[in-house]
mmCIF file of C-alpha atoms in Angstrom:
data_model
loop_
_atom_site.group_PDB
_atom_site.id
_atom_site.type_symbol
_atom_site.label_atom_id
_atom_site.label_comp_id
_atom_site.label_asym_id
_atom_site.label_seq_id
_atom_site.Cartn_x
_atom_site.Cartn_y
_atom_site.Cartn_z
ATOM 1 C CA UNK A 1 73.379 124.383 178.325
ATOM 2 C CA UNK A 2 75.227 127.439 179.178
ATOM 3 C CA UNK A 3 77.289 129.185 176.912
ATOM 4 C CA UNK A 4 80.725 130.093 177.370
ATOM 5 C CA UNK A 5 83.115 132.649 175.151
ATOM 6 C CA UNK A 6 84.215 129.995 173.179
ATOM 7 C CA UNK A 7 80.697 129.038 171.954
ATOM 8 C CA UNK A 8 78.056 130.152 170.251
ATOM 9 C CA UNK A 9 74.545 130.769 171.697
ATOM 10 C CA UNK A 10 71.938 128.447 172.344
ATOM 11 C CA UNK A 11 69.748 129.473 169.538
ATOM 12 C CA UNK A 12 72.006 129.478 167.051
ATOM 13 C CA UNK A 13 73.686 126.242 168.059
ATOM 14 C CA UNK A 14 70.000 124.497 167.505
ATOM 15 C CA UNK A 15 69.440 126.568 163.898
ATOM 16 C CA UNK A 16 73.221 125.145 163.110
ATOM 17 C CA UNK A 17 72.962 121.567 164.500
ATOM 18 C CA UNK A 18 69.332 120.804 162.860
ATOM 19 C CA UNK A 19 70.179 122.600 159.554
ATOM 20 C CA UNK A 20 73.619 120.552 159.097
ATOM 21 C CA UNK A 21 72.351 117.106 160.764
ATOM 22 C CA UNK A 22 69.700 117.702 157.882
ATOM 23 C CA UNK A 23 71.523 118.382 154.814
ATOM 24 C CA UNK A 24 74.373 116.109 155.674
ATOM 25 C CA UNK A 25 71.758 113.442 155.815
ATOM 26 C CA UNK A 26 69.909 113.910 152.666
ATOM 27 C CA UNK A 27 73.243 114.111 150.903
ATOM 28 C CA UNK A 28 74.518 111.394 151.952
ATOM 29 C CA UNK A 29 71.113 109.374 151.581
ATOM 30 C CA UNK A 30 71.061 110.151 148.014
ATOM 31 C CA UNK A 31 74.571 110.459 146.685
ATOM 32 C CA UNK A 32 74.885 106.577 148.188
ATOM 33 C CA UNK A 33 72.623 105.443 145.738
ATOM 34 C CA UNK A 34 74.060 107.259 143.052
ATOM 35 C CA UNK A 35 77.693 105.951 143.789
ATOM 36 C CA UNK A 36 76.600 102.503 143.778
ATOM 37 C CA UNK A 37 74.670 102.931 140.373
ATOM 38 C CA UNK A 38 77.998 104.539 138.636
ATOM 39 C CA UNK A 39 80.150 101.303 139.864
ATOM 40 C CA UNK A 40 77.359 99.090 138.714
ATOM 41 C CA UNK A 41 75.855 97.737 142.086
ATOM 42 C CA UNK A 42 72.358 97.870 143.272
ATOM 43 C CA UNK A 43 71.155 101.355 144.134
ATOM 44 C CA UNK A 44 70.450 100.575 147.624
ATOM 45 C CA UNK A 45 73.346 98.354 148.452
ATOM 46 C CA UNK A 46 75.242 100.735 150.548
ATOM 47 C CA UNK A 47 71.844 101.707 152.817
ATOM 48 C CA UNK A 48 71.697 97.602 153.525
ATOM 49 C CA UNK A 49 74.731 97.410 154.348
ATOM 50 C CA UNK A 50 74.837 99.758 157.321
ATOM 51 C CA UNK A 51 72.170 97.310 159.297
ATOM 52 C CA UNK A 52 75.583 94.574 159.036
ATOM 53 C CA UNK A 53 75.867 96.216 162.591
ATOM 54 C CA UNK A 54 72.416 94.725 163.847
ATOM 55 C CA UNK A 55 71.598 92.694 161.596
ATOM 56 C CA UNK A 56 75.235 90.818 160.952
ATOM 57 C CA UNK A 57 77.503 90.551 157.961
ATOM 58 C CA UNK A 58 74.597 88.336 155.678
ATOM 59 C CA UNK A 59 72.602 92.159 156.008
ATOM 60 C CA UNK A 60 75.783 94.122 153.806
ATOM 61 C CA UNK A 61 74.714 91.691 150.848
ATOM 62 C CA UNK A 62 71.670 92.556 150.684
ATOM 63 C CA UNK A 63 70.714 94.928 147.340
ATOM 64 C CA UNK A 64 67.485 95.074 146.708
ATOM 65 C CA UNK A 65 64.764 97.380 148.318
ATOM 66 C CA UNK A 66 63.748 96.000 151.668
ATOM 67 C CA UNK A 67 61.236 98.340 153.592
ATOM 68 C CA UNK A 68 62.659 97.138 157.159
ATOM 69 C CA UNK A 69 66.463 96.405 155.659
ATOM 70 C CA UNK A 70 66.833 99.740 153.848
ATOM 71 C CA UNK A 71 64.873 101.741 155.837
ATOM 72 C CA UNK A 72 66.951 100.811 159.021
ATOM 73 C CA UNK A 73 69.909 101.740 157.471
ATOM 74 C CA UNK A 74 68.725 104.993 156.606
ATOM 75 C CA UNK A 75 67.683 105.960 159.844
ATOM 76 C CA UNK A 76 71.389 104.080 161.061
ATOM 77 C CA UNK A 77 73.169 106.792 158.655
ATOM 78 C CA UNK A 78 70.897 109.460 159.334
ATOM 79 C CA UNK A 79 71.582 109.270 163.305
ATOM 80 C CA UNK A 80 75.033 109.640 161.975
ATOM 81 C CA UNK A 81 75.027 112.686 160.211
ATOM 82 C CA UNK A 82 73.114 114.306 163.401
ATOM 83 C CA UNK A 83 75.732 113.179 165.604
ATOM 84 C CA UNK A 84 78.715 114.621 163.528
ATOM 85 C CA UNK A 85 76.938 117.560 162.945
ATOM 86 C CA UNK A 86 76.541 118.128 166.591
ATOM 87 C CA UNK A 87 80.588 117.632 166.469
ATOM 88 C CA UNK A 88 80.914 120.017 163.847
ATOM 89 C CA UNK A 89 78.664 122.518 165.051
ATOM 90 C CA UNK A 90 80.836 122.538 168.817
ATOM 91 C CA UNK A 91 84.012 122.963 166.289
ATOM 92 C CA UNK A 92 82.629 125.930 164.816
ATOM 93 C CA UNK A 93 82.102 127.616 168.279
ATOM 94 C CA UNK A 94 85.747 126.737 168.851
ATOM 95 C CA UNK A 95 86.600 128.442 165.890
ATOM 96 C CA UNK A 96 87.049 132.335 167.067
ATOM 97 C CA UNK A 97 89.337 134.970 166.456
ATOM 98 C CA UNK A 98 87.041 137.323 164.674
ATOM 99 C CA UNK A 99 85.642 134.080 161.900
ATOM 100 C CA UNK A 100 82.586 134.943 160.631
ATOM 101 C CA UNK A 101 80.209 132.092 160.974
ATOM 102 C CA UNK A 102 80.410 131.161 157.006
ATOM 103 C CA UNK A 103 83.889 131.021 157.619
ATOM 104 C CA UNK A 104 83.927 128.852 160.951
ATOM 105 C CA UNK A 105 80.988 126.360 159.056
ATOM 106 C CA UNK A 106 83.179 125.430 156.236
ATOM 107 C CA UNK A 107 85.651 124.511 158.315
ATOM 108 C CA UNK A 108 84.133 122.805 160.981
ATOM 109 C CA UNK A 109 81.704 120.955 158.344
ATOM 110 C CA UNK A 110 85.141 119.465 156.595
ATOM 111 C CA UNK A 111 87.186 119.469 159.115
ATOM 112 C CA UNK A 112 84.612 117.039 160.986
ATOM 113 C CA UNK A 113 84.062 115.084 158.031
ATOM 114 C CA UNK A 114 87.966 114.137 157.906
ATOM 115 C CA UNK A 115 87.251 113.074 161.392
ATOM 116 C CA UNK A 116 84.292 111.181 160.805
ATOM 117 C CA UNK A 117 86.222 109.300 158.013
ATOM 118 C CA UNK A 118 89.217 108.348 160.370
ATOM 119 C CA UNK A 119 87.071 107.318 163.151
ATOM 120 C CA UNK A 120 84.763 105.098 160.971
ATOM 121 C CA UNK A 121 87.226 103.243 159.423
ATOM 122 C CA UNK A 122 90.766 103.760 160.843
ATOM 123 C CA UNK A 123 89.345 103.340 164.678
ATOM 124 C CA UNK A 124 86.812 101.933 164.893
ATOM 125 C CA UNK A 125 86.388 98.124 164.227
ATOM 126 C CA UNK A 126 84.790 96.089 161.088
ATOM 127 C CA UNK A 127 81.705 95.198 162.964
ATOM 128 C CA UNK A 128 80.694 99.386 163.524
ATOM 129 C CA UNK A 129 82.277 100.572 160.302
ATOM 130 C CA UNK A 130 78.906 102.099 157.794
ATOM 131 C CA UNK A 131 79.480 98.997 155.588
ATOM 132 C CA UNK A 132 79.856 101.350 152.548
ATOM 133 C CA UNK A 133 82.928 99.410 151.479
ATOM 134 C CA UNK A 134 81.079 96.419 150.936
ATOM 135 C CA UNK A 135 79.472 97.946 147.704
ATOM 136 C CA UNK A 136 81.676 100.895 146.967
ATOM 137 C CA UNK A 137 85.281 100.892 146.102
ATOM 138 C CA UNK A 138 87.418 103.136 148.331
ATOM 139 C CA UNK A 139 87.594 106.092 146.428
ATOM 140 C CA UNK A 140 83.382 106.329 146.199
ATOM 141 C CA UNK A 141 83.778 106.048 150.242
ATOM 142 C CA UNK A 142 86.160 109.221 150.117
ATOM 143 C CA UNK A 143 83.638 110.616 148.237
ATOM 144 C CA UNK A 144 80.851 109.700 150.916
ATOM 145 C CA UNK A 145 82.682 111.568 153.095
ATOM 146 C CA UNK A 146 82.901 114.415 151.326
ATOM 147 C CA UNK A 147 79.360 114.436 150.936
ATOM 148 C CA UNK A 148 79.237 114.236 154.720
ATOM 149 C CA UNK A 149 81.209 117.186 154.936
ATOM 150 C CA UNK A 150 79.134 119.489 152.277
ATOM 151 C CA UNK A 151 75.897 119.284 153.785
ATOM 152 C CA UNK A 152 77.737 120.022 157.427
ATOM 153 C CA UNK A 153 79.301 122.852 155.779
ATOM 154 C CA UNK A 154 76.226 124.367 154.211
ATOM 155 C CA UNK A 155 74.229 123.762 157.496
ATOM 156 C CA UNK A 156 76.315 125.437 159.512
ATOM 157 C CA UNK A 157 76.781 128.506 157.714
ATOM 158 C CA UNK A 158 73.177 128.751 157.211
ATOM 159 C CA UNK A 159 72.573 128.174 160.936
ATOM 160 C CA UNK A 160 75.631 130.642 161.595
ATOM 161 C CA UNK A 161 74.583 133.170 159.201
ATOM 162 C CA UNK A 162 75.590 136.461 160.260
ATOM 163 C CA UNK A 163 77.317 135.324 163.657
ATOM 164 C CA UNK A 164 80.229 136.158 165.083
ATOM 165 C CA UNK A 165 82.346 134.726 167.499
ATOM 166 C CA UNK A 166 81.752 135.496 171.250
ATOM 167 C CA UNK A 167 85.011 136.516 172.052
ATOM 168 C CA UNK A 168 84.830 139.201 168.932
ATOM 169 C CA UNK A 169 81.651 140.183 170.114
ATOM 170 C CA UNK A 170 83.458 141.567 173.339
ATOM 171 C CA UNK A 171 86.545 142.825 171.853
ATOM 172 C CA UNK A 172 85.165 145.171 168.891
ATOM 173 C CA UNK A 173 84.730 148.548 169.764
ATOM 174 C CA UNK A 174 81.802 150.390 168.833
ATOM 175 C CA UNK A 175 81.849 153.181 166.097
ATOM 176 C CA UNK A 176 82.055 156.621 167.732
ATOM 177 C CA UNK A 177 78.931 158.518 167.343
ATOM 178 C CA UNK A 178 78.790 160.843 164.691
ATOM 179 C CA UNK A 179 79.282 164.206 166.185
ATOM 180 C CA UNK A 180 76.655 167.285 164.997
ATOM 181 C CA UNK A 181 78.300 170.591 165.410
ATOM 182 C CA UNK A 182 76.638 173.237 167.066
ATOM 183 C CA UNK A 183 74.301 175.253 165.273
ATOM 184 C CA UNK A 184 75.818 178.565 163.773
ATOM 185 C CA UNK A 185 75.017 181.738 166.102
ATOM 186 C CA UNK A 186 74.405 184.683 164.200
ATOM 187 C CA UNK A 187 76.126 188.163 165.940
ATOM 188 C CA UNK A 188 73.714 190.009 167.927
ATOM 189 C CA UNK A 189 72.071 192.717 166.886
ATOM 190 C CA UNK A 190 72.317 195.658 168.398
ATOM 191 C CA UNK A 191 69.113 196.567 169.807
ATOM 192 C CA UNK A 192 67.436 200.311 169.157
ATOM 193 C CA UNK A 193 64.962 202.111 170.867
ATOM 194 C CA UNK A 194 62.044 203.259 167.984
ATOM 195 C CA UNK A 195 61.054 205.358 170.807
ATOM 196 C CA UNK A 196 63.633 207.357 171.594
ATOM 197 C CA UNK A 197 64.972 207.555 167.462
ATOM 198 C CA UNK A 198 61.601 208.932 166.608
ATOM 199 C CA UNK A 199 62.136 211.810 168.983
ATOM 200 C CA UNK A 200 65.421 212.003 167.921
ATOM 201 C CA UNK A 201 64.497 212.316 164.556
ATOM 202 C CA UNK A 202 60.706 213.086 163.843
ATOM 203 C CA UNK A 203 60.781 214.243 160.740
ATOM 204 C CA UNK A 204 64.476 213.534 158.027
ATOM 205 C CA UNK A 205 66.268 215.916 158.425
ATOM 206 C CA UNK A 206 65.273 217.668 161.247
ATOM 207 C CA UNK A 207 66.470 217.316 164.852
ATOM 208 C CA UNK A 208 64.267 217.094 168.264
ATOM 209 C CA UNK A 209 65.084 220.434 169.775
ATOM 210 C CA UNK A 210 64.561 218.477 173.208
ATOM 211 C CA UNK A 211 67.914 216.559 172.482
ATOM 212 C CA UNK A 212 69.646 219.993 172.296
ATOM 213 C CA UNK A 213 72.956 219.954 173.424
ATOM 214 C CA UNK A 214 74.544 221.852 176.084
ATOM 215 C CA UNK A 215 77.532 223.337 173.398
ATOM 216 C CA UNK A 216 75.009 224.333 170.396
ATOM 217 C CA UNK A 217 78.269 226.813 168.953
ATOM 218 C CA UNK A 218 80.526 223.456 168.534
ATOM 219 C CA UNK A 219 83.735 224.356 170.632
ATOM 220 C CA UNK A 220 84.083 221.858 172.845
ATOM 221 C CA UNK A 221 82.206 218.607 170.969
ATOM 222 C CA UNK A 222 81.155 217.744 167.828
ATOM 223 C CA UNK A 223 77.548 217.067 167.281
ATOM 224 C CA UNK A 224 76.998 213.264 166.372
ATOM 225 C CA UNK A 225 73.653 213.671 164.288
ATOM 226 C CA UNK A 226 75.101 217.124 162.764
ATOM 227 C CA UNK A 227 78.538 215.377 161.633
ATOM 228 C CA UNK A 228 79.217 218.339 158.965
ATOM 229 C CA UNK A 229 77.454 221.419 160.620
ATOM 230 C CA UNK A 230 74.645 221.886 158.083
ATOM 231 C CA UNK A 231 71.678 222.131 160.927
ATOM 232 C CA UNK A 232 73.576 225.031 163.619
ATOM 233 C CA UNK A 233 71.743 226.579 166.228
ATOM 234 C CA UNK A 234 73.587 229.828 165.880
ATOM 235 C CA UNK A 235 71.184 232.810 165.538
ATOM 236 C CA UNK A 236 73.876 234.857 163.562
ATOM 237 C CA UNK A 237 73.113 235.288 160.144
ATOM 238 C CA UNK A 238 74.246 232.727 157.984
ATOM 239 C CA UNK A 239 76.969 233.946 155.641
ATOM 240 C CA UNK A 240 78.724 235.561 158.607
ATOM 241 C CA UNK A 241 81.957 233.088 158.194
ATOM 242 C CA UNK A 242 81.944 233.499 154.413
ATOM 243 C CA UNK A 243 82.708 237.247 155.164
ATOM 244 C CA UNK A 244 84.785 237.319 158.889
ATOM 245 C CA UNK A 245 86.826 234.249 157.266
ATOM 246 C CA UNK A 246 85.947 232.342 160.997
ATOM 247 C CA UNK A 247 85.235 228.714 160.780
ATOM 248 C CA UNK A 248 82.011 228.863 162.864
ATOM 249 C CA UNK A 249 79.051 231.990 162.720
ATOM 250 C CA UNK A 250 79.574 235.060 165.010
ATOM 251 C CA UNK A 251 77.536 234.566 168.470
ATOM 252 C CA UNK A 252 75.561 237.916 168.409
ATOM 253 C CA UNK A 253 74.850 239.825 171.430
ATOM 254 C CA UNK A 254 71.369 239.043 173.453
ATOM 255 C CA UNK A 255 68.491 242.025 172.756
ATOM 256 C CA UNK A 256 66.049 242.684 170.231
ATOM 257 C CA UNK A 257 68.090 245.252 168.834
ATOM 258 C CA UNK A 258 70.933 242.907 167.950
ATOM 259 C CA UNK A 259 68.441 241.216 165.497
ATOM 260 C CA UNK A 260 68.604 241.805 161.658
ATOM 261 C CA UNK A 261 65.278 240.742 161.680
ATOM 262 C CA UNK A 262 63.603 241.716 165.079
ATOM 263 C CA UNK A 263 60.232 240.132 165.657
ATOM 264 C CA UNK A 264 57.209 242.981 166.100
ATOM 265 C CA UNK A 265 55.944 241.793 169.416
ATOM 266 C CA UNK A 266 58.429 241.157 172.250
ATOM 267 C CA UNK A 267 57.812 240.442 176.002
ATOM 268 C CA UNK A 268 59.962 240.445 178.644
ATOM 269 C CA UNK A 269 59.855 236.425 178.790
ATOM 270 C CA UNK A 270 61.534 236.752 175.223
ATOM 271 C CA UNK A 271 64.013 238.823 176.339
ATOM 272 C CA UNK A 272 65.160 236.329 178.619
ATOM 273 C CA UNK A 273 64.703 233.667 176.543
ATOM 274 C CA UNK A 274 66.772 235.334 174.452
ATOM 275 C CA UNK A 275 70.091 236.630 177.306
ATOM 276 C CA UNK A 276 69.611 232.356 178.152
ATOM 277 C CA UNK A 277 70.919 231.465 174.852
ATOM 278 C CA UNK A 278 73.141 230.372 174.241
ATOM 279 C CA UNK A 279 74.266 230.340 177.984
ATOM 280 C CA UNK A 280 72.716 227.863 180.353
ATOM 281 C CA UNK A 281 72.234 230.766 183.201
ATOM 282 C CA UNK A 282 68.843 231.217 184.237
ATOM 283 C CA UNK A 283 67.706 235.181 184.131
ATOM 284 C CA UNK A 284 68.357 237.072 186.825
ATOM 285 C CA UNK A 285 64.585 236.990 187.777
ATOM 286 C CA UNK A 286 64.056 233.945 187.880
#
């Protein structure tokens, strides 16, 4: 067997089929009994008389307990309820449009015992009715029936547990997937040469005189690591501005003489150290 849309798969048909065939049966076995007991007849009157359909209409009078009798009609109402729950489980894969399969076993197990109850004895003729009638009054039949369609009913929608129709299968649409967003980036960091700041800076507050800068005096730029002029190059003596009222130190003139404080030794090479600065020119001898 194949399936189709409309029908549900072959393992779940068999798990549906066996478990309502089965509790329709043992329902019906023992609520006959029962029945028959409330009206007053024999227990087992309305098991006999299902064998009237092999056995002939003397069979539906029988009451008592009669291994071959009794047991034949079980097995007679048994294969029944196995073929109407074969019925009802096909209705329930009929039954689409989203039903869960709880839903579509309740009422395919009903719905097929209404149809089971019309075909028995509104079709069907006296000699293949169940015999029921014959020791039940009609209303106890009805009620047969409705234990015919409570043990379909619970079958199925144990067999159908958690099953859904084919055709809702295919037309649900899967939850989007939860979307993670992307890890935060922190800013970059600027990087620094440790290098090149130590010689900038080997000791706080003093400066690397190799990063000296071509305009020592200030005039044209404005030191970055001397941002309020505390650490000029100037050799002028400091005080100068305080008295001249200038805004930067006086430049003195090169020569040893020019010095407030001139040192004791000095050699030619300081003397042109000294014309060099704060000029870039090389001496003239050079």
């Amino acid at each position: 067997m194949t399936s189709s849309p409309h029908s549900p798969t072959r393992p779940s048909f068999l798990a549906a089929w066996l478990a309502a065939g089965l509790l329709a049966a043992c329902l019906v076995l023992v609520s006959l009994p029962l029945f028959a007991i409330l009206v007053g007849q024999p227990a087992w009157a309305p098991i006999n008389a299902t064998t009237h359909i092999i056995q002939g209409p003397e069979a539906a009078l029988a009451g008592g307990f009669d291994a071959a009798r009794t047991g034949l009609g079980a097995a007679i109402n048994a294969a029944a309820c196995f073929f109407w729950a074969a019925v009802a489980t096909l209705g329930a894969g009929l039954l689409s449009r989203g039903r869960t399969g709880t839903a579509r076993g309740w009422i395919a197990g009903f719905g097929t015992a209404a149809l089971a109850g019309v075909v028995d004895y509104v079709l069907l003729p006296a000699a293949l009715r169940p015999g029921w009638e014959h020791s039940l009054p009609a209303l106890w039949v009805a009620m047969g029936f409705v234990m015919l369609g409570l043990g379909l009913s619970l079958g199925l929608s144990l067999g159908l547990r958690g099953d859904v129709s084919a055709r809702h299968r295919g037309s649900a649409q899967p939850e989007p997937a939860a979307t993670v967003p992307p890890p935060a980036q922190s800013p970059a960091q600027p990087v620094i040469d440790t290098r090149l700041d130590a010689m900038r800076h080997p000791e706080p507050g003093v400066i690397d005189e190799r990063q000296s800068r071509i305009d020592p005096a200030g005039r044209v730029t404005e030191d970055p690591n001397d941002p309020m002029g505390a650490t000029t190059k100037q050799p002028g003596r400091i005080g100068d501005e305080a008295e001249t009222g200038r805004d930067t130190p006086e430049v003195r003139v090169a020569g040893r003489k020019q010095m407030s404080n001139p040192p004791r030794h000095w050699t030619p090479t300081d003397e042109e150290s000294d014309e060099s600065f704060p000029a870039s020119d090389p001496p003239a001898n050079y």
